[in-house]
Short mmCIF file of C-alpha atoms and ligand atoms in Angstrom, two decimals:
data_model
loop_
_atom_site.label_atom_id
_atom_site.label_comp_id
_atom_site.label_asym_id
_atom_site.label_seq_id
_atom_site.Cartn_x
_atom_site.Cartn_y
_atom_site.Cartn_z
CA MET M 231 19.02 -16.75 -11.64
CA PHE M 232 16.56 -13.87 -11.53
CA LYS M 233 15.66 -12.29 -8.23
CA ALA M 234 12.26 -11.12 -7.05
CA ASN M 235 11.62 -7.70 -5.58
CA LYS M 236 11.97 -8.87 -1.97
CA ASN M 237 10.33 -5.69 -0.69
CA PHE M 238 7.04 -7.44 -1.48
CA LEU M 239 7.87 -10.06 1.15
CA ASN M 240 7.86 -7.27 3.68
CA LEU M 241 4.11 -6.70 3.14
CA GLN M 242 1.96 -7.95 5.99
CA GLY M 243 -0.62 -10.55 4.98
CA SER M 244 -2.86 -9.90 2.00
CA TYR M 245 -4.56 -6.65 1.10
CA LEU M 246 -7.13 -5.86 3.82
CA PHE M 247 -10.18 -6.04 1.59
CA SER M 248 -9.03 -9.31 0.03
CA THR M 249 -8.73 -10.85 3.51
CA ILE M 250 -12.24 -9.71 4.34
CA ALA M 251 -13.63 -11.00 1.04
CA LYS M 252 -12.08 -14.42 1.71
CA LYS M 253 -13.51 -14.59 5.23
CA VAL M 254 -16.96 -13.65 3.94
CA GLN M 255 -16.74 -16.21 1.15
CA THR M 256 -15.86 -18.98 3.60
CA PHE M 257 -18.75 -17.98 5.85
CA THR M 258 -21.15 -17.92 2.87
CA GLU M 259 -20.08 -21.39 1.79
CA GLU M 260 -20.69 -22.70 5.30
CA HIS M 261 -23.98 -20.79 5.71
CA PRO M 262 -25.56 -20.64 2.24
CA ASP M 263 -28.87 -19.33 3.62
CA ALA M 264 -27.41 -16.37 5.50
CA ARG M 265 -28.56 -13.03 4.07
CA ILE M 266 -25.36 -11.08 4.33
CA ILE M 267 -25.34 -7.29 4.30
CA ARG M 268 -22.03 -5.85 3.11
CA LEU M 269 -21.00 -2.57 4.65
CA GLY M 270 -17.30 -3.38 4.45
CA ILE M 271 -15.46 -2.14 1.39
CA GLY M 272 -16.47 1.35 0.28
CA ASP M 273 -18.05 0.20 -2.96
CA VAL M 274 -21.15 1.99 -4.23
CA THR M 275 -24.45 0.26 -4.91
CA GLN M 276 -26.59 2.79 -6.78
CA PRO M 277 -26.64 2.91 -10.59
CA LEU M 278 -24.80 5.55 -12.58
CA VAL M 279 -26.89 8.71 -12.96
CA PRO M 280 -28.76 9.33 -16.26
CA ALA M 281 -26.42 12.12 -17.44
CA VAL M 282 -23.48 9.72 -17.16
CA ILE M 283 -25.34 6.85 -18.82
CA ASP M 284 -26.34 9.13 -21.73
CA ALA M 285 -22.73 10.25 -22.15
CA LEU M 286 -21.54 6.65 -22.12
CA HIS M 287 -24.09 5.62 -24.76
CA GLY M 288 -23.21 8.64 -26.89
CA ALA M 289 -19.50 7.90 -26.69
CA VAL M 290 -20.00 4.22 -27.48
CA ASP M 291 -21.96 5.24 -30.61
CA GLU M 292 -19.11 7.56 -31.61
CA MET M 293 -16.72 4.62 -31.44
CA ALA M 294 -18.87 2.80 -34.03
CA HIS M 295 -18.11 5.27 -36.85
CA LYS M 296 -14.76 5.96 -38.42
CA GLU M 297 -15.39 9.74 -38.43
CA THR M 298 -15.89 9.84 -34.65
CA PHE M 299 -13.85 6.83 -33.55
CA HIS M 300 -11.17 7.49 -30.91
CA GLY M 301 -7.99 5.46 -30.43
CA TYR M 302 -5.41 6.15 -27.74
CA SER M 303 -6.41 9.02 -25.49
CA PRO M 304 -3.93 11.84 -24.86
CA ASP M 305 -1.95 10.34 -21.98
CA LEU M 306 -2.60 13.24 -19.62
CA GLY M 307 -6.33 13.38 -20.40
CA TYR M 308 -8.70 15.00 -22.92
CA ASP M 309 -8.96 18.77 -22.72
CA PHE M 310 -12.76 18.62 -22.49
CA LEU M 311 -12.43 16.82 -19.14
CA ARG M 312 -9.40 18.67 -17.82
CA ASN M 313 -11.11 22.00 -18.56
CA ALA M 314 -14.29 20.89 -16.79
CA ILE M 315 -12.29 19.86 -13.70
CA ALA M 316 -10.28 23.11 -13.77
CA GLY M 317 -13.61 24.99 -13.86
CA GLU M 318 -14.66 23.34 -10.62
CA TYR M 319 -11.38 24.32 -8.94
CA LYS M 320 -11.81 27.87 -10.16
CA GLY M 321 -15.31 27.91 -8.67
CA ARG M 322 -13.74 27.11 -5.29
CA GLY M 323 -11.19 29.87 -5.67
CA CYS M 324 -8.32 27.40 -6.23
CA ASP M 325 -5.45 28.25 -8.54
CA VAL M 326 -5.26 25.03 -10.60
CA ALA M 327 -4.66 25.12 -14.37
CA ALA M 328 -6.24 22.56 -16.69
CA ASP M 329 -2.83 21.27 -17.77
CA GLU M 330 -1.86 20.58 -14.15
CA ILE M 331 -4.65 17.97 -14.01
CA PHE M 332 -3.61 14.41 -14.90
CA VAL M 333 -6.56 12.17 -15.71
CA SER M 334 -6.17 8.54 -14.69
CA ASP M 335 -8.02 5.29 -14.17
CA GLY M 336 -8.70 6.05 -10.53
CA ALA M 337 -7.49 7.43 -7.23
CA LYS M 338 -6.30 4.06 -5.98
CA SER M 339 -3.82 3.72 -8.85
CA ASP M 340 -2.66 7.30 -8.42
CA SER M 341 -2.26 7.06 -4.66
CA GLY M 342 -0.26 3.85 -5.11
CA ASN M 343 1.84 5.14 -8.00
CA ILE M 344 2.61 8.71 -6.96
CA GLN M 345 5.44 7.63 -4.62
CA GLU M 346 7.46 6.58 -7.71
CA ILE M 347 8.44 10.17 -8.44
CA PHE M 348 10.14 10.61 -5.06
CA SER M 349 13.58 9.48 -3.99
CA GLU M 350 14.07 5.98 -2.63
CA ASP M 351 15.23 7.28 0.71
CA ALA M 352 12.33 9.71 1.24
CA ARG M 353 10.88 9.52 4.75
CA VAL M 354 7.17 8.85 4.58
CA ALA M 355 4.60 9.90 7.18
CA VAL M 356 1.17 8.32 7.30
CA CYS M 357 -1.80 8.60 9.61
CA ASP M 358 -2.53 5.66 11.87
CA PRO M 359 -5.12 4.32 11.06
CA VAL M 360 -4.62 4.75 7.31
CA TYR M 361 -5.88 3.62 3.89
CA PRO M 362 -3.44 0.70 3.38
CA VAL M 363 -2.47 1.65 -0.19
CA TYR M 364 -0.24 4.53 0.98
CA THR M 365 1.82 2.31 3.25
CA ASP M 366 1.88 -0.82 1.11
CA SER M 367 3.01 1.02 -2.03
CA ASN M 368 5.96 2.44 -0.07
CA VAL M 369 6.75 -1.00 1.33
CA MET M 370 6.89 -2.33 -2.24
CA ALA M 371 9.22 0.52 -3.17
CA GLY M 372 11.58 -0.34 -0.32
CA ARG M 373 11.06 2.81 1.76
CA SER M 374 9.45 1.25 4.82
CA GLY M 375 12.26 -0.62 6.54
CA GLU M 376 11.42 -3.81 8.40
CA PHE M 377 8.08 -4.54 9.99
CA ASP M 378 8.18 -4.70 13.76
CA PRO M 379 5.62 -7.24 15.00
CA ALA M 380 5.73 -5.76 18.50
CA THR M 381 4.55 -2.32 17.40
CA GLN M 382 2.83 -3.50 14.21
CA GLN M 383 4.69 -0.71 12.44
CA TYR M 384 7.40 -0.38 9.81
CA LYS M 385 10.66 0.98 11.19
CA ASN M 386 11.25 3.75 8.66
CA ILE M 387 7.69 4.97 8.37
CA ILE M 388 6.59 7.84 10.53
CA TYR M 389 3.17 7.15 12.03
CA MET M 390 0.87 9.97 13.05
CA PRO M 391 -1.73 8.65 15.48
CA CYS M 392 -5.31 9.73 14.81
CA THR M 393 -7.21 9.29 18.00
CA GLU M 394 -10.32 10.43 19.82
CA GLU M 395 -8.11 12.96 21.63
CA ASN M 396 -7.03 14.78 18.44
CA ASN M 397 -10.40 14.34 16.70
CA PHE M 398 -8.72 11.91 14.31
CA ALA M 399 -6.73 14.72 12.67
CA PRO M 400 -3.01 14.09 13.22
CA ASP M 401 -0.53 16.34 15.01
CA PHE M 402 2.77 17.23 13.35
CA PRO M 403 5.21 14.32 13.72
CA LYS M 404 8.31 14.53 15.92
CA GLU M 405 10.60 13.38 13.12
CA THR M 406 10.64 15.45 9.95
CA PRO M 407 9.08 13.67 6.97
CA ASP M 408 9.68 14.25 3.26
CA ILE M 409 6.30 12.91 2.16
CA ILE M 410 3.10 13.29 4.16
CA TYR M 411 -0.05 11.40 3.19
CA LEU M 412 -3.26 13.09 4.30
CA CYS M 413 -6.81 12.06 3.41
CA PHE M 414 -9.77 14.28 4.31
CA PRO M 415 -12.62 13.62 4.73
CA ASN M 416 -10.82 10.64 6.13
CA ASN M 417 -10.87 7.04 5.20
CA PRO M 418 -11.29 5.14 7.52
CA THR M 419 -12.31 7.40 10.45
CA GLY M 420 -14.76 9.66 8.60
CA ALA M 421 -13.13 12.67 10.28
CA ALA M 422 -12.97 16.04 8.54
CA ILE M 423 -10.26 18.68 8.81
CA THR M 424 -10.89 22.36 9.35
CA LYS M 425 -9.46 24.94 6.98
CA ASP M 426 -7.22 26.34 9.77
CA ARG M 427 -5.83 22.93 10.58
CA LEU M 428 -5.18 22.13 6.93
CA GLN M 429 -3.55 25.53 6.48
CA GLY M 430 -1.34 24.57 9.44
CA TRP M 431 -0.24 21.44 7.55
CA VAL M 432 0.49 23.44 4.40
CA ASP M 433 2.57 25.94 6.39
CA TYR M 434 4.37 23.08 8.13
CA ALA M 435 5.14 21.30 4.84
CA ASN M 436 6.46 24.48 3.24
CA LYS M 437 8.59 25.15 6.33
CA VAL M 438 10.20 21.70 6.56
CA GLY M 439 10.40 21.12 2.79
CA ALA M 440 7.94 18.23 2.71
CA VAL M 441 5.28 17.39 0.16
CA ILE M 442 1.68 16.61 1.13
CA LEU M 443 -0.06 13.92 -0.90
CA TYR M 444 -3.65 14.93 -0.30
CA ASP M 445 -6.34 12.37 -1.02
CA ALA M 446 -9.64 14.23 -1.42
CA ALA M 447 -11.64 11.27 -2.74
CA TYR M 448 -14.48 11.92 -0.30
CA GLU M 449 -14.83 15.71 -0.63
CA ALA M 450 -18.37 15.39 -2.06
CA TYR M 451 -19.54 14.22 1.38
CA ILE M 452 -18.68 17.46 3.15
CA THR M 453 -21.83 18.97 4.66
CA ASP M 454 -20.22 21.75 6.72
CA PRO M 455 -19.73 24.71 4.35
CA ALA M 456 -16.71 25.93 6.33
CA LEU M 457 -14.66 22.82 5.57
CA PRO M 458 -12.14 22.78 2.70
CA HIS M 459 -12.90 20.56 -0.31
CA SER M 460 -9.41 20.95 -1.72
CA ILE M 461 -5.96 21.57 -0.25
CA TYR M 462 -5.55 24.32 -2.86
CA GLU M 463 -8.03 26.40 -0.85
CA CYS M 464 -5.05 26.92 1.48
CA GLU M 465 -2.45 29.62 0.89
CA GLY M 466 0.88 28.20 -0.27
CA ALA M 467 -0.41 24.73 -1.24
CA ARG M 468 0.91 25.04 -4.80
CA THR M 469 4.49 24.73 -3.53
CA CYS M 470 3.91 21.72 -1.27
CA ALA M 471 0.85 19.69 -2.27
CA ILE M 472 -0.34 17.13 -4.76
CA GLU M 473 -4.06 16.36 -4.72
CA ILE M 474 -5.70 13.09 -5.73
CA ARG M 475 -9.39 12.89 -6.60
CA SER M 476 -11.81 10.19 -7.60
CA PHE M 477 -15.06 9.79 -9.56
CA SER M 478 -15.89 6.67 -7.56
CA LYS M 479 -17.49 8.06 -4.46
CA ASN M 480 -19.20 11.17 -5.85
CA ALA M 481 -20.43 9.66 -9.13
CA GLY M 482 -20.36 5.90 -8.57
CA PHE M 483 -17.48 5.10 -10.97
CA THR M 484 -16.01 2.26 -8.86
CA GLY M 485 -16.62 -0.14 -11.75
CA VAL M 486 -16.00 2.42 -14.51
CA ARG M 487 -12.63 3.72 -13.24
CA LEU M 488 -11.72 7.38 -13.46
CA GLY M 489 -9.76 9.74 -11.25
CA PHE M 490 -7.23 12.54 -11.47
CA THR M 491 -4.21 14.00 -9.77
CA VAL M 492 -3.19 17.64 -9.62
CA VAL M 493 0.54 18.34 -9.68
CA PRO M 494 1.16 22.10 -9.63
CA LYS M 495 4.05 23.36 -11.72
CA ASP M 496 5.29 25.31 -8.67
CA LEU M 497 6.09 22.11 -6.81
CA VAL M 498 9.86 21.60 -7.02
CA ASP M 499 12.25 19.40 -5.06
CA ALA M 500 15.39 20.46 -3.16
CA ASP M 501 17.34 20.59 -6.45
CA GLY M 502 14.74 22.52 -8.38
CA VAL M 503 13.29 19.49 -10.19
CA ARG M 504 9.64 20.06 -11.15
CA MET M 505 7.49 17.19 -9.88
CA TYR M 506 5.02 18.05 -12.66
CA ASP M 507 7.60 17.00 -15.27
CA LEU M 508 8.30 13.70 -13.53
CA TRP M 509 4.63 12.78 -13.17
CA ALA M 510 4.00 13.76 -16.81
CA ARG M 511 6.94 11.59 -17.87
CA ARG M 512 5.75 8.69 -15.76
CA HIS M 513 2.21 8.99 -17.10
CA GLY M 514 3.49 9.13 -20.68
CA THR M 515 5.62 6.04 -20.23
CA LYS M 516 3.32 3.83 -18.18
CA PHE M 517 -0.21 4.90 -19.05
CA ASN M 518 -2.08 5.22 -22.32
CA GLY M 519 -4.82 7.43 -20.99
CA ALA M 520 -8.23 6.70 -19.49
CA PRO M 521 -10.68 5.50 -22.17
CA TYR M 522 -12.43 8.16 -24.27
CA ILE M 523 -15.81 6.67 -23.35
CA VAL M 524 -15.05 6.96 -19.65
CA GLN M 525 -13.67 10.48 -19.92
CA LYS M 526 -16.88 11.53 -21.73
CA ALA M 527 -18.81 10.05 -18.83
CA GLY M 528 -16.56 11.97 -16.45
CA ALA M 529 -17.23 15.24 -18.28
CA ALA M 530 -20.98 14.60 -17.92
CA VAL M 531 -20.50 14.70 -14.15
CA TYR M 532 -19.56 18.40 -14.48
CA THR M 533 -22.64 19.41 -16.48
CA LYS M 534 -25.51 21.15 -14.67
CA GLU M 535 -27.66 18.07 -15.07
CA GLY M 536 -24.86 15.76 -13.96
CA GLN M 537 -24.11 17.88 -10.90
CA GLU M 538 -27.77 17.88 -9.82
CA GLN M 539 -28.03 14.14 -10.26
CA ILE M 540 -24.83 13.24 -8.42
CA ARG M 541 -25.71 15.63 -5.56
CA LYS M 542 -28.91 13.64 -5.16
CA GLN M 543 -27.03 10.36 -5.17
CA VAL M 544 -24.48 11.59 -2.65
CA GLY M 545 -27.48 12.74 -0.56
CA TYR M 546 -28.82 9.18 -0.66
CA TYR M 547 -25.57 7.85 0.83
CA GLN M 548 -25.43 10.73 3.31
CA LYS M 549 -28.85 9.66 4.55
CA ASN M 550 -27.46 6.15 5.04
CA ALA M 551 -24.55 7.61 6.98
CA ARG M 552 -26.96 9.47 9.28
CA THR M 553 -29.04 6.31 9.71
CA ILE M 554 -25.99 4.33 10.86
CA TYR M 555 -24.61 7.14 13.00
CA ASP M 556 -27.89 7.93 14.77
CA GLY M 557 -28.97 4.31 15.10
CA LEU M 558 -25.75 3.23 16.76
CA LYS M 559 -25.40 6.33 18.88
CA ASN M 560 -28.96 5.98 20.20
CA ALA M 561 -28.16 2.38 21.07
CA GLY M 562 -25.24 3.54 23.22
CA TYR M 563 -22.33 3.06 20.83
CA THR M 564 -19.50 5.58 20.67
CA VAL M 565 -19.60 6.71 17.05
CA TYR M 566 -17.50 9.07 14.90
CA GLY M 567 -17.48 10.20 11.28
CA GLY M 568 -20.58 9.92 9.13
CA VAL M 569 -21.36 13.65 9.04
CA ASN M 570 -18.88 14.88 6.41
CA ALA M 571 -17.90 11.43 5.17
CA PRO M 572 -19.47 8.16 4.04
CA TYR M 573 -17.66 6.21 6.76
CA ILE M 574 -18.81 5.60 10.31
CA TRP M 575 -16.09 4.79 12.80
CA LEU M 576 -17.39 3.11 15.92
CA LYS M 577 -15.79 1.84 19.06
CA THR M 578 -16.19 -1.89 19.45
CA PRO M 579 -18.38 -2.81 22.43
CA ASP M 580 -17.32 -4.94 25.40
CA GLY M 581 -13.61 -4.34 24.77
CA LEU M 582 -13.67 -6.65 21.75
CA THR M 583 -10.77 -6.41 19.33
CA SER M 584 -11.68 -5.17 15.88
CA TRP M 585 -11.42 -8.66 14.36
CA GLU M 586 -13.39 -10.23 17.22
CA TYR M 587 -16.15 -7.72 16.55
CA PHE M 588 -15.92 -8.44 12.81
CA ASP M 589 -16.38 -12.18 13.48
CA ARG M 590 -19.24 -11.50 15.86
CA LEU M 591 -21.12 -9.26 13.43
CA LEU M 592 -20.61 -11.70 10.59
CA SER M 593 -21.61 -14.83 12.48
CA GLU M 594 -24.41 -13.44 14.67
CA VAL M 595 -26.14 -10.89 12.43
CA ASN M 596 -24.52 -11.47 9.02
CA VAL M 597 -23.29 -7.91 8.65
CA VAL M 598 -19.86 -7.25 7.12
CA GLY M 599 -17.80 -4.24 8.17
CA THR M 600 -14.10 -3.46 8.25
CA PRO M 601 -11.96 -4.03 11.35
CA GLY M 602 -10.25 -0.81 12.42
CA SER M 603 -7.00 -2.61 13.23
CA GLY M 604 -6.71 -3.50 9.53
CA PHE M 605 -5.94 0.18 8.97
CA GLY M 606 -3.20 0.31 11.60
CA PRO M 607 -2.57 -0.27 15.31
CA HIS M 608 -4.43 2.87 16.41
CA GLY M 609 -7.49 1.46 14.66
CA GLU M 610 -7.63 -1.39 17.18
CA HIS M 611 -10.95 -1.50 19.08
CA PHE M 612 -12.60 0.46 16.27
CA PHE M 613 -14.72 -0.69 13.37
CA ARG M 614 -15.71 0.93 10.08
CA LEU M 615 -19.12 0.77 8.42
CA THR M 616 -19.79 2.34 5.05
CA ALA M 617 -22.82 4.31 3.93
CA PHE M 618 -22.61 2.94 0.38
CA GLY M 619 -25.19 0.17 0.80
CA SER M 620 -28.83 0.47 -0.24
CA TYR M 621 -31.03 2.39 2.20
CA GLU M 622 -33.09 -0.73 2.94
CA ASN M 623 -29.99 -2.81 3.75
CA THR M 624 -28.55 0.00 5.83
CA VAL M 625 -31.69 0.24 7.97
CA GLU M 626 -31.78 -3.52 8.36
CA ALA M 627 -28.07 -3.76 9.23
CA VAL M 628 -28.44 -1.12 11.94
CA ASN M 629 -31.49 -2.94 13.34
CA ARG M 630 -29.64 -6.20 13.41
CA ILE M 631 -26.60 -4.67 15.13
CA VAL M 632 -28.51 -2.80 17.81
CA HIS M 633 -30.63 -5.86 18.64
CA MET M 634 -27.68 -8.22 18.66
C1 LIG B 818 -12.32 1.44 1.06
O1 LIG B 818 -13.22 0.67 1.36
O2 LIG B 818 -11.48 1.83 1.88
C2 LIG B 818 -12.27 1.93 -0.33
O3 LIG B 818 -13.29 1.39 -1.09
C3 LIG B 818 -11.03 1.56 -0.93
C4 LIG B 818 -10.85 2.20 -2.25
O4 LIG B 818 -11.52 3.16 -2.60
O5 LIG B 818 -9.97 1.72 -2.94
#
């Protein structure tokens, strides 16, 4: 008789955003007239910018003629896109070659899949609270050990608390990890990391022989020019860091799907194995490349026109973030994030748990957010709102919350 991968049984409940979607659906069925405003999952609401739409149309037309038709994409990505991305890195002073960039169907897939190229017994360190994909993908791979209901933590995972005291940027863990997941600007807390602090992490990783899996999906939201957009702005990152990036949050590709991962050729394990070769092998075996049409759209993001248009769109969401941040703060809430990130991280009022506050917001003012405890135990008594709604809905949601 066949046997299932029992590691999956070790996962806790369903995926956070599926749980929320179910709760909202039940509420909607019971209250069909409620006008719900969704500031929960970080999904964008504004249309793709004209430069991207033009590129999509152009690429679709190419597919209609045998002279310009494209079949399978090169599995690591088309050069036209990899070169455009490498140009951006160069502009930031980062040493990243075009062929170290692996184009994919999104940062979520990459951040879930990247753990496959590490040993089964690798010790994993994650922030607490954390984007659940990092933890869950390691649970599925059997690296987590058992879940302890008392601590709400997996026994073999090293948790790095992100709290008000450390400005939601973790301190080095007591136990030495092999793999460290970092995400800045952070999902869910909206915190940013300074260049010095990130350099500290790179130095630490190089010293202890760990790898940093750096999720920079939200870098477009950085407003402080002193903050790093990429881990490769730090000295020594090529020997200890993999960076994952997305087109979802800067260019609205959540429904189009495109992302990339940088694996420097200098990144080698304890036995001299190049992680670049393993990721290339994995990509070649399991992935047939992001669609040509989508990669053309991605390349349009890097044109002058595309850059101007996406900057404007990011600005729209940044205005939403300020609206939420200021509105709640002026109403007496304790609020974090929102300045260099599209997420606002607020303390729940009246000592409510995160889920109690979720239920209250949904039932009393029909606003959906994300309970902080869904991202880990240190997220308890916090709540996340996203800036990705329309401006009108954002203003209305804030009004409803502050007058609740
Ligand atoms: C979130 O809401 O945390 C994000 O939308 C998740 C994602 O990008 O996959």
